[in-house]
Coordinates of C-alpha atoms in Angstrom, one line a residue:
M1 CA -32.1 -6.3 -21.5
S2 CA -31.6 -10.0 -21.8
I3 CA -28.1 -11.5 -21.1
N4 CA -27.3 -15.0 -22.5
L5 CA -24.8 -16.6 -20.2
R6 CA -23.7 -18.7 -22.9
T7 CA -22.0 -15.6 -24.4
V8 CA -19.6 -15.8 -21.1
Y9 CA -18.7 -19.3 -22.1
A10 CA -18.1 -18.5 -25.7
F11 CA -16.0 -15.9 -25.0
A12 CA -13.9 -17.9 -22.7
R13 CA -13.8 -21.0 -25.0
E14 CA -12.8 -18.7 -27.9
M15 CA -10.5 -16.1 -26.5
Y16 CA -9.8 -16.8 -22.9
Q17 CA -9.1 -20.3 -22.2
K18 CA -7.7 -21.4 -18.9
K19 CA -4.2 -22.1 -19.1
S20 CA -3.3 -23.2 -15.7
N21 CA -4.9 -25.5 -13.1
D22 CA -3.0 -24.2 -10.3
P23 CA -5.3 -22.9 -7.6
I24 CA -5.1 -19.0 -7.0
Q25 CA -6.3 -17.0 -4.2
Y26 CA -7.7 -13.4 -4.0
G27 CA -5.9 -11.7 -1.2
T28 CA -5.1 -8.3 -0.2
A29 CA -3.5 -7.5 -3.3
G30 CA -5.9 -9.3 -5.5
F31 CA -4.8 -12.0 -8.0
R32 CA -1.1 -12.1 -8.7
G33 CA 0.9 -14.2 -10.9
K34 CA 3.0 -14.8 -14.0
A35 CA 1.4 -12.6 -16.8
E36 CA 1.1 -15.6 -19.3
N37 CA -1.4 -17.5 -16.9
L38 CA -3.9 -14.5 -16.3
D39 CA -5.9 -13.8 -19.3
S40 CA -8.8 -16.1 -18.0
V41 CA -8.6 -14.6 -14.7
M42 CA -8.7 -11.0 -16.0
F43 CA -11.7 -11.8 -18.3
R44 CA -13.5 -13.3 -15.1
M45 CA -12.9 -10.5 -13.0
G46 CA -14.5 -8.3 -15.8
V47 CA -17.4 -10.6 -15.3
L48 CA -17.3 -10.1 -11.6
A49 CA -17.1 -6.5 -11.5
T50 CA -20.1 -6.2 -13.7
L51 CA -22.0 -8.2 -11.4
R52 CA -20.6 -6.4 -8.3
S53 CA -21.7 -3.3 -9.7
R54 CA -25.2 -4.4 -10.5
V55 CA -25.3 -5.5 -6.7
L56 CA -24.7 -2.1 -5.6
G57 CA -27.3 -0.6 -7.9
G58 CA -25.1 0.6 -10.6
A59 CA -22.2 2.0 -8.8
V60 CA -19.0 2.2 -10.5
I61 CA -16.6 -0.7 -9.6
G62 CA -13.0 -0.2 -10.4
V63 CA -10.8 -2.9 -11.9
M64 CA -6.5 -2.1 -11.6
I65 CA -4.4 -4.2 -13.5
T66 CA -0.9 -4.4 -11.9
A67 CA 1.7 -6.5 -10.2
S68 CA 2.7 -3.5 -7.8
H69 CA 6.2 -4.0 -6.5
N70 CA 6.5 -7.3 -8.2
P71 CA 8.9 -8.1 -11.0
E72 CA 8.1 -7.2 -14.4
P73 CA 7.1 -10.4 -15.8
D74 CA 4.3 -10.8 -13.1
N75 CA 0.9 -9.0 -13.4
G76 CA -2.2 -9.1 -11.2
V77 CA -5.6 -7.6 -10.7
K78 CA -7.9 -6.1 -8.0
L79 CA -11.3 -4.8 -7.9
I80 CA -11.9 -1.3 -6.1
D81 CA -15.5 -0.9 -4.3
P82 CA -17.5 2.2 -4.7
K83 CA -15.9 4.4 -1.8
G84 CA -12.3 3.6 -3.0
E85 CA -12.0 0.6 -0.4
M86 CA -10.6 -2.8 -1.3
L87 CA -13.2 -5.3 -2.5
D88 CA -15.5 -6.4 0.3
P89 CA -14.1 -9.6 2.1
S90 CA -17.2 -11.5 1.6
W91 CA -16.6 -11.3 -2.4
E92 CA -13.3 -12.2 -2.0
S93 CA -14.2 -15.9 -1.6
I94 CA -16.6 -15.5 -4.9
A95 CA -13.7 -13.8 -6.9
T96 CA -11.6 -17.0 -5.7
E97 CA -14.1 -19.6 -6.9
L98 CA -15.0 -17.8 -10.2
A99 CA -10.9 -17.7 -11.1
N100 CA -10.7 -21.3 -10.2
V101 CA -13.5 -23.1 -11.9
T102 CA -12.9 -25.1 -15.4
D103 CA -14.1 -23.3 -18.7
Q104 CA -16.9 -25.8 -18.8
E105 CA -18.1 -25.0 -15.3
L106 CA -17.9 -21.1 -16.2
E107 CA -21.3 -20.7 -17.1
E108 CA -22.8 -22.3 -14.5
Q109 CA -20.7 -20.7 -11.7
V110 CA -21.9 -17.2 -13.1
G111 CA -25.3 -18.2 -12.8
K112 CA -24.9 -19.2 -9.3
I113 CA -23.3 -15.9 -8.4
I114 CA -26.5 -14.1 -10.2
K115 CA -29.0 -16.3 -8.1
E116 CA -27.2 -16.4 -4.9
N117 CA -27.0 -12.7 -4.9
S118 CA -30.4 -12.0 -6.1
I119 CA -29.0 -9.9 -9.0
D120 CA -30.8 -8.0 -11.7
V121 CA -29.1 -8.7 -14.9
S122 CA -31.2 -6.3 -16.6
S123 CA -30.0 -3.5 -14.4
S124 CA -27.2 -0.8 -15.2
S125 CA -23.4 -2.1 -14.7
N126 CA -20.6 0.4 -15.0
V127 CA -16.8 -0.7 -14.5
Y128 CA -13.6 1.5 -14.8
V129 CA -10.4 -0.3 -16.0
G130 CA -6.9 1.1 -15.6
M131 CA -3.4 -0.5 -15.9
D132 CA 0.2 -0.1 -15.1
N133 CA 2.8 0.1 -17.8
R134 CA 4.0 -3.5 -18.0
Y135 CA 4.0 -4.8 -21.5
H136 CA 1.6 -7.2 -20.8
S137 CA -1.0 -4.9 -19.3
P138 CA -2.7 -3.8 -22.8
R139 CA -3.7 -7.5 -23.5
L140 CA -5.1 -8.1 -19.9
L141 CA -6.9 -5.0 -20.0
K142 CA -8.9 -6.1 -23.2
A143 CA -9.7 -9.3 -21.4
V144 CA -11.4 -7.5 -18.4
A145 CA -13.3 -5.1 -20.6
D146 CA -14.5 -8.3 -22.6
G147 CA -15.6 -9.7 -19.4
V148 CA -17.7 -6.6 -19.1
I149 CA -19.1 -6.6 -22.3
A150 CA -20.3 -10.4 -22.4
L151 CA -22.6 -9.4 -19.6
K152 CA -23.6 -6.0 -21.5
G153 CA -21.9 -3.8 -18.8
N154 CA -20.6 -0.5 -19.4
V155 CA -16.8 -0.1 -19.4
K156 CA -14.6 2.9 -19.3
E157 CA -10.9 2.2 -19.9
F158 CA -8.6 4.8 -18.6
G159 CA -5.4 3.5 -19.9
I160 CA -1.9 3.7 -18.1
V161 CA -2.7 5.1 -14.4
T162 CA -1.4 4.6 -11.1
T163 CA -3.4 2.6 -8.7
P164 CA -4.1 5.4 -6.4
M165 CA -5.6 7.2 -9.6
M166 CA -8.0 4.4 -10.2
H167 CA -9.3 4.6 -6.4
Y168 CA -9.5 8.3 -6.9
Y169 CA -11.5 8.2 -10.3
V170 CA -14.0 5.4 -8.5
V171 CA -14.9 7.7 -5.7
A172 CA -14.9 10.7 -7.7
A173 CA -17.5 9.0 -10.1
N174 CA -19.5 7.5 -7.1
T175 CA -19.7 11.1 -5.2
K176 CA -20.9 12.6 -8.5
G177 CA -17.7 14.8 -8.5
A178 CA -17.8 15.8 -4.8
Y179 CA -14.7 14.3 -4.2
G180 CA -13.0 15.6 -7.4
Q181 CA -13.6 15.1 -11.3
P182 CA -13.1 11.5 -12.3
T183 CA -10.6 12.4 -15.0
E184 CA -6.6 12.5 -15.0
E185 CA -6.7 16.2 -15.1
G186 CA -9.1 16.2 -12.2
Y187 CA -6.6 14.3 -10.2
Y188 CA -3.9 16.6 -10.8
T189 CA -5.8 19.8 -10.5
K190 CA -7.2 18.6 -7.0
L191 CA -3.6 17.6 -5.7
I192 CA -1.7 20.6 -7.3
T193 CA -4.2 23.4 -6.5
A194 CA -4.1 22.6 -2.7
F195 CA -0.3 22.1 -2.6
N196 CA 0.5 25.4 -4.4
A197 CA -2.0 27.1 -2.0
L198 CA -0.4 25.7 1.0
R199 CA 3.2 26.2 -0.2
G200 CA 2.7 29.8 -1.4
D201 CA 5.8 31.8 -2.4
K202 CA 8.0 30.3 0.5
L203 CA 9.5 27.6 -1.4
E204 CA 12.3 27.2 1.2
N205 CA 12.4 27.5 4.8
G206 CA 15.1 27.0 7.4
N207 CA 16.8 24.0 6.7
Y208 CA 14.4 22.9 3.9
K209 CA 15.5 23.2 0.4
N210 CA 13.4 23.0 -2.7
L211 CA 14.7 19.8 -4.4
V212 CA 13.9 16.2 -4.1
L213 CA 15.3 13.3 -6.3
F214 CA 12.5 10.9 -7.3
D215 CA 12.9 7.0 -8.1
G216 CA 10.3 6.2 -10.4
A217 CA 11.0 2.5 -10.5
N218 CA 10.5 2.5 -14.1
G219 CA 6.7 2.3 -13.4
V220 CA 3.9 4.4 -14.0
G221 CA 4.6 6.7 -11.1
A222 CA 7.7 8.2 -13.0
R223 CA 5.3 9.1 -16.0
K224 CA 2.7 10.7 -13.8
M225 CA 5.4 12.5 -11.7
L226 CA 6.5 14.1 -15.2
Q227 CA 3.0 15.3 -15.7
F228 CA 2.9 16.9 -12.1
I229 CA 6.2 18.7 -12.7
K230 CA 4.5 20.3 -16.3
R231 CA 1.7 21.6 -14.1
M232 CA 3.2 22.7 -10.8
N233 CA 4.8 26.0 -11.9
N234 CA 8.0 25.2 -10.2
T235 CA 6.5 25.2 -6.6
L236 CA 8.3 21.9 -6.2
Q237 CA 11.4 21.0 -8.0
V238 CA 11.8 17.4 -8.8
D239 CA 14.5 15.4 -10.8
V240 CA 12.9 12.2 -11.8
F241 CA 15.0 9.1 -12.3
N242 CA 14.2 5.3 -13.5
K243 CA 11.7 6.8 -15.8
G244 CA 10.9 3.6 -17.8
D245 CA 14.3 2.7 -19.6
G246 CA 14.8 -0.2 -17.2
R247 CA 12.8 -3.1 -16.0
I248 CA 9.7 -2.2 -13.6
N249 CA 10.8 -2.7 -10.1
Q250 CA 14.5 -4.3 -10.9
D251 CA 17.2 -2.7 -8.5
C252 CA 14.9 0.3 -7.7
G253 CA 11.5 1.3 -6.4
A254 CA 10.4 1.4 -2.8
D255 CA 10.4 -2.2 -1.7
H256 CA 14.1 -2.7 -3.2
V257 CA 15.2 0.4 -1.1
K258 CA 13.4 -0.7 1.9
V259 CA 14.7 -4.1 1.9
Q260 CA 18.2 -3.8 0.5
Q261 CA 18.8 -0.6 2.5
K262 CA 20.6 1.2 -0.4
V263 CA 20.3 3.5 -3.2
P264 CA 18.3 2.4 -6.3
I265 CA 20.2 1.8 -9.4
C266 CA 20.6 5.0 -12.0
M267 CA 20.2 7.6 -9.2
P268 CA 23.0 10.2 -9.1
K269 CA 25.4 10.8 -6.5
A270 CA 23.8 13.6 -4.7
E271 CA 24.9 16.1 -2.4
P272 CA 24.9 15.1 1.1
N273 CA 21.7 15.0 2.9
T274 CA 19.7 15.4 -0.4
R275 CA 16.1 14.4 0.0
C276 CA 15.3 11.5 -2.3
V277 CA 12.2 9.1 -2.4
S278 CA 11.4 6.0 -4.2
V279 CA 7.9 4.7 -5.0
D280 CA 6.8 1.3 -6.4
G281 CA 5.7 0.3 -9.7
D282 CA 2.2 1.3 -9.2
A283 CA 2.8 4.3 -7.2
D284 CA 1.2 3.4 -4.0
R285 CA 4.1 3.1 -1.7
I286 CA 6.7 5.4 -1.0
V287 CA 9.8 5.6 1.2
Y288 CA 12.3 8.8 1.6
F289 CA 16.2 8.1 2.1
F290 CA 19.4 10.2 2.0
T291 CA 23.2 9.6 2.1
D292 CA 24.9 11.8 4.9
E293 CA 28.4 13.3 4.9
N294 CA 30.1 10.3 5.7
G295 CA 28.4 8.4 3.0
V296 CA 26.1 6.5 5.5
F297 CA 22.7 5.5 4.0
H298 CA 19.7 6.6 5.9
L299 CA 15.9 5.2 5.3
L300 CA 12.9 7.1 6.3
D301 CA 10.2 4.6 6.2
G302 CA 6.5 4.3 6.7
D303 CA 6.9 4.5 10.2
R304 CA 8.6 7.9 9.9
I305 CA 6.2 9.2 7.5
A306 CA 3.2 8.3 9.8
T307 CA 4.9 10.0 12.9
L308 CA 5.7 13.2 10.9
I309 CA 2.1 13.5 9.4
A310 CA 0.5 12.3 13.0
D311 CA 2.4 15.1 14.6
Y312 CA 1.7 17.7 12.1
L313 CA -2.2 16.8 12.1
M314 CA -2.3 16.8 16.0
D315 CA -0.9 20.3 16.0
M316 CA -3.4 21.6 13.5
V317 CA -6.2 20.0 15.3
K318 CA -5.0 21.9 18.5
K319 CA -4.5 25.4 16.6
C320 CA -8.0 25.0 15.2
G321 CA -9.4 24.5 18.8
L322 CA -11.4 21.5 17.8
E323 CA -12.4 18.5 19.6
L324 CA -11.4 15.6 17.2
N325 CA -10.2 12.1 17.9
L326 CA -6.8 11.4 16.1
G327 CA -5.3 7.9 16.0
L328 CA -2.4 6.1 14.2
V329 CA -2.7 2.6 13.0
Q330 CA 0.4 0.2 12.7
T331 CA 1.2 -3.1 12.2
A332 CA 3.3 -5.4 14.4
Y333 CA 6.3 -4.8 12.0
A334 CA 6.4 -1.1 13.2
N335 CA 9.6 -0.2 14.7
G336 CA 9.0 -0.2 18.9
A337 CA 11.0 3.2 18.8
S338 CA 8.4 4.9 16.5
T339 CA 5.5 3.5 18.7
D340 CA 7.3 4.9 21.9
Y341 CA 7.6 8.0 20.0
I342 CA 4.0 8.5 19.1
V343 CA 2.5 7.2 22.3
N344 CA 4.6 9.0 24.9
K345 CA 5.8 12.1 23.1
L346 CA 3.2 13.0 20.5
K347 CA 0.5 11.8 22.9
V348 CA -1.4 9.9 20.0
P349 CA -3.3 6.8 20.5
V350 CA -2.0 3.8 18.5
A351 CA -3.8 0.8 17.5
C352 CA -2.4 -2.3 16.2
V353 CA -3.8 -4.6 13.7
P354 CA -2.7 -7.7 11.5
T355 CA -0.5 -7.3 8.4
G356 CA -2.5 -6.2 5.3
V357 CA -3.6 -2.6 4.4
K358 CA -7.5 -3.7 4.4
H359 CA -6.8 -4.1 8.1
L360 CA -5.0 -0.9 8.6
H361 CA -7.7 1.0 6.4
H362 CA -10.9 -0.5 8.3
K363 CA -9.3 0.4 11.7
A364 CA -8.4 4.0 10.7
L365 CA -12.2 4.6 10.0
E366 CA -12.7 4.1 13.7
F367 CA -11.1 7.8 14.3
D368 CA -12.3 11.3 13.3
I369 CA -8.7 11.5 11.7
G370 CA -7.1 8.1 11.2
V371 CA -3.4 8.1 10.2
Y372 CA -2.2 4.5 8.7
F373 CA 0.9 3.3 7.1
E374 CA 2.8 0.3 6.9
A375 CA 6.7 0.3 7.5
N376 CA 6.7 -0.6 3.4
G377 CA 5.3 3.0 2.7
H378 CA 1.8 2.1 1.9
G379 CA -0.6 4.4 3.7
T380 CA -2.8 7.5 3.8
V381 CA -5.1 9.6 6.1
I382 CA -8.8 9.3 6.5
F383 CA -11.0 11.9 7.6
S384 CA -14.5 11.3 9.3
D385 CA -17.7 13.2 7.9
N386 CA -17.8 14.5 11.4
A387 CA -14.2 15.8 11.3
K388 CA -14.5 17.3 7.7
T389 CA -17.8 19.2 9.0
L390 CA -16.1 20.8 11.8
I391 CA -13.1 21.9 10.0
K392 CA -15.3 23.4 7.3
K393 CA -17.5 25.3 9.9
A394 CA -14.3 26.6 11.7
A395 CA -13.3 28.1 8.1
D396 CA -16.5 29.4 7.4
E397 CA -16.2 31.2 10.7
G398 CA -12.7 32.7 9.8
N399 CA -10.3 30.2 11.5
A400 CA -7.2 30.9 9.2
E401 CA -5.7 27.5 10.6
A402 CA -9.0 25.4 9.7
K403 CA -8.6 27.1 5.9
Q404 CA -5.1 25.7 5.6
F405 CA -6.7 22.3 7.2
L406 CA -9.1 22.3 4.4
L407 CA -6.1 22.3 1.8
I408 CA -4.3 19.7 3.6
I409 CA -7.4 17.4 3.2
D410 CA -7.4 17.9 -0.4
V411 CA -3.7 17.3 -0.8
I412 CA -4.4 13.8 0.7
N413 CA -5.8 10.9 -1.3
E414 CA -8.0 9.3 1.2
T415 CA -9.1 6.5 -0.9
V416 CA -5.7 4.5 -0.3
G417 CA -2.1 4.7 -0.1
D418 CA -0.8 7.2 -3.0
A419 CA 3.1 7.8 -3.4
I420 CA 2.7 11.1 -5.1
S421 CA 0.0 12.3 -2.8
D422 CA 2.1 11.2 0.2
M423 CA 5.2 12.9 -0.9
L424 CA 3.0 16.3 -1.5
L425 CA 2.0 16.0 1.9
V426 CA 5.5 15.2 3.5
E427 CA 7.0 18.2 1.5
T428 CA 4.3 20.6 2.7
I429 CA 5.1 19.6 6.4
L430 CA 8.6 19.5 6.0
N431 CA 8.7 23.3 4.6
H432 CA 6.2 24.1 7.2
K433 CA 8.5 23.3 10.0
G434 CA 11.8 24.2 8.1
W435 CA 13.1 20.8 8.4
D436 CA 15.9 18.8 6.5
V437 CA 15.9 15.0 6.4
K438 CA 18.3 15.1 9.4
D439 CA 16.0 17.0 11.5
W440 CA 13.3 14.5 10.6
L441 CA 15.5 11.6 11.5
G442 CA 16.4 13.0 14.7
C443 CA 12.9 12.7 16.3
Y444 CA 13.7 9.2 17.5
D445 CA 16.3 6.6 16.9
D446 CA 15.0 3.3 15.4
L447 CA 15.7 0.1 17.2
P448 CA 17.9 -2.5 15.5
N449 CA 15.4 -5.0 13.9
L450 CA 15.9 -8.3 12.1
Q451 CA 13.5 -10.8 10.1
L452 CA 14.2 -14.4 9.7
K453 CA 12.3 -17.1 7.5
I454 CA 12.0 -20.5 9.0
K455 CA 11.1 -23.3 7.1
V456 CA 8.6 -25.8 8.4
Q457 CA 6.7 -28.8 7.3
D458 CA 3.1 -27.2 7.5
R459 CA 3.2 -23.4 8.3
N460 CA -0.8 -23.9 9.5
V461 CA 0.7 -25.5 13.0
I462 CA 1.5 -21.7 13.9
T463 CA -1.8 -19.4 14.6
T464 CA -1.7 -16.1 16.3
T465 CA -3.8 -13.5 18.1
D466 CA -3.6 -10.0 19.2
A467 CA -3.0 -8.4 15.6
E468 CA -0.3 -11.5 15.2
R469 CA 2.0 -10.6 18.3
V470 CA 0.8 -13.5 20.2
C471 CA 1.4 -17.0 19.0
V472 CA -1.6 -19.2 20.2
T473 CA -0.3 -22.7 19.1
P474 CA 2.0 -24.7 19.1
V475 CA 1.0 -24.5 22.7
G476 CA 3.8 -23.3 25.0
L477 CA 5.7 -21.4 22.2
Q478 CA 4.5 -18.1 23.2
E479 CA 5.6 -18.7 26.7
A480 CA 9.0 -19.6 25.4
I481 CA 9.2 -16.6 23.4
N482 CA 8.3 -14.2 26.3
E483 CA 11.2 -16.1 28.2
A484 CA 13.8 -15.5 25.5
V485 CA 12.7 -11.7 24.9
A486 CA 13.1 -11.1 28.4
N487 CA 16.8 -11.5 28.4
Y488 CA 17.2 -8.7 26.2
K489 CA 16.8 -4.7 26.8
R490 CA 13.9 -3.4 25.0
G491 CA 13.4 -6.7 23.5
R492 CA 10.5 -7.5 21.3
S493 CA 9.8 -10.5 18.8
F494 CA 6.9 -12.2 17.3
V495 CA 6.2 -14.9 14.9
R496 CA 3.4 -15.5 12.2
P497 CA 3.0 -18.0 9.2
S498 CA 3.7 -16.7 5.6
G499 CA 0.4 -16.5 3.4
T500 CA 2.1 -18.1 0.7
E501 CA 4.6 -20.8 1.5
D502 CA 5.6 -23.2 4.4
V503 CA 7.5 -20.8 6.3
V504 CA 7.3 -18.9 9.6
R505 CA 8.4 -15.4 9.7
V506 CA 10.3 -14.2 12.9
Y507 CA 10.6 -10.5 13.5
A508 CA 13.0 -9.4 16.6
E509 CA 14.2 -6.1 17.7
A510 CA 16.4 -4.8 20.7
A511 CA 18.3 -2.1 22.3
T512 CA 21.6 -3.2 20.4
K513 CA 22.4 -4.7 16.8
E514 CA 24.1 -7.8 18.4
D515 CA 21.0 -8.4 21.1
C516 CA 18.7 -7.9 18.2
E517 CA 20.4 -10.8 16.1
S518 CA 20.8 -12.9 19.1
L519 CA 17.2 -12.9 20.0
A520 CA 16.1 -13.3 16.2
Y521 CA 18.1 -16.7 16.4
D522 CA 16.7 -17.4 20.0
V523 CA 13.1 -17.3 18.7
G524 CA 14.2 -18.8 15.2
I525 CA 15.7 -21.8 17.0
L526 CA 12.2 -22.1 19.3
V527 CA 10.1 -22.1 16.3
H528 CA 12.2 -24.8 14.5
K529 CA 11.8 -27.1 17.6
M530 CA 8.3 -26.6 18.3
A531 CA 6.9 -26.1 14.9
G532 CA 8.1 -28.8 13.0
G533 CA 11.4 -27.3 11.4
V534 CA 12.9 -28.5 8.2
G535 CA 16.5 -29.2 7.9
P536 CA 19.1 -29.1 10.5
E537 CA 18.3 -27.5 14.0
L538 CA 19.0 -23.7 14.0
V539 CA 22.0 -22.3 15.9
H540 CA 23.4 -19.0 16.3
P541 CA 25.7 -17.3 13.7
N542 CA 28.8 -17.7 15.3
S543 CA 28.5 -21.5 15.2
S544 CA 29.9 -23.4 12.5
V545 CA 26.6 -25.0 11.6
K546 CA 24.6 -22.9 9.2
A547 CA 21.3 -21.6 10.0
H548 CA 18.2 -22.3 7.4
F549 CA 16.1 -19.5 6.8

C-alpha cells in the first residue's frame, strides 16, 4: 500500500483549511474551543490517530468528539490509546505541533512524524470515532474520518455515544472481546447483566428506596440512560430530566450542580431526601444531590462517591479473605474531612496527585485495587491482573463473596470515569447497606471550603511541588502561607497557577465558614503582594475596598 502525502495537503486545502492562527494546546481534555475553528484540528487528529495506530501495530485508537461540560457552542477532540487510557504524554506534543502548523507545512509535518517514529505507512491502521450530540459534532466527525481516509486507514464510526462508551469500545476491540463486545449492545449487556445479578429481587432495603431522578444535562448521557431503562426490567427506577430539549450543560449538569450548589433547571420539586444525580454533557462525570425536609440543598460529590466505594470494596476484600492492596487517589482539592475519614476511619491509604484525570489514573495503577475520583465527580476503580486472578480463584473455589466481587468488577467501567457505570455501582452499594442519602451524608461533615482567583501579571511566577500542595516560587510565599494557616483550626490552603489564564487559584478550608473565608483572603492577599497581583491590593470582605478575584 503506497501513500501519497500530497493527499493530506489536498484534503486540507480543499475541505479543511485552517481558519484560526491562535495557538491551541493538547491537554488532559485534548483540544477544546469554539466549534467553528476546529474543522482543521479534527482532520489532523484523524491523520494522527491513523499514525498512532500504525506505531502500535494496528491496535485500535479511539477518537472522541466532545467538549464535555463546556457550553454548547464549544467542541473538542481527544484520542484514546489501546488500553482505554488518555493519549500517551509523549504524543501530546506531537498532536500540538500538528494542529498548529500552517496548511502549507502540513504535508512536511506529517512526513516528519512518520520519519521520527519509524512508521510503516503500508501497515494496518484502525480508528474508532464517536461524538456527543452537539449540533456541530457530525460535521467534525466527518473531518476526523477524512483524516483517517487520507492516509488509507480503516475508520469505524459509532455515531452519538458517551465518552466512556468510546473508551469501552477501544478496550473491548483490543482485547478481542475479553473485556466485552465492542458494540453499544455489548456495553449495555455487560453493565446491566452484572447490576441485575447483584440486585436480585431485593429492589428496596432498609432506608433505600428504588427511585433516582436523573439530570442528563441535555447531553448524550440522557439518551443512553433512556436506553438503559428499556433494558433493565425495572430493577432500577430512573426518571430522566433534561433529555435534550434545552442547551447542553446550560443551567444543568454535574459541573453546574457542583459549582452553583443548587438543583438544575427543569428538575421537579421532589419529596425530601430523594436521590438525584447530575451527569455532564458527555457522561463521564457524576454528582449526587438531594434537598432535605427543611429545603436545604446537599451535594454528594466525587469525594463522597470515592469514600463510599472505598469502604465497600475494602469490606469485600476482607470478606473474601484476600491479601490485596487497596488505595484511594485524590487531588489537593479533595475536602480534608474526606481524607481524614478515609485514612483514620476506613484505614485506606490515600495518595495525592496533581489536578488532572491522567495523573489520578496513572497513580491508581500502582494498587491492586485503585479507587480514584476528582471532587467534580470524574473517577472510577481499576483492578490489577493480580487482583482479578485472586478474586476469580476464590470464586472458582466456591467463595460466594468472591462471586459477588466479580459482578462488581463487571459493573465498573475501568477504562475511564463513567457516570452511568458509577451510578449503578453507587446504587448497588446503597441498596446493600440499606442507606438513603442522609445515611450516606452522615459518614462525615465536610469542612467549609472556598476558592478564589487572583489576577497576576504572569501566572508562571508560581511553581509548585508535592501534588501542587507546596509553592516553590516565589521564594517565601509558602512560608507565609504556612503562617497564615497556623492561625485557623483545621486550616489548609494551597495555591496553583491556572493552566489557561493569568490567574492564581487559591484553595482554603477551615473548621468554620468564617475562618475559611478569612484564610482564603489572607492567602489571596499574600499571592497578590508576592506574585505580581494586578489591580488594587486585596483586602478582607468586610472592608470597603473590593477584592479583585
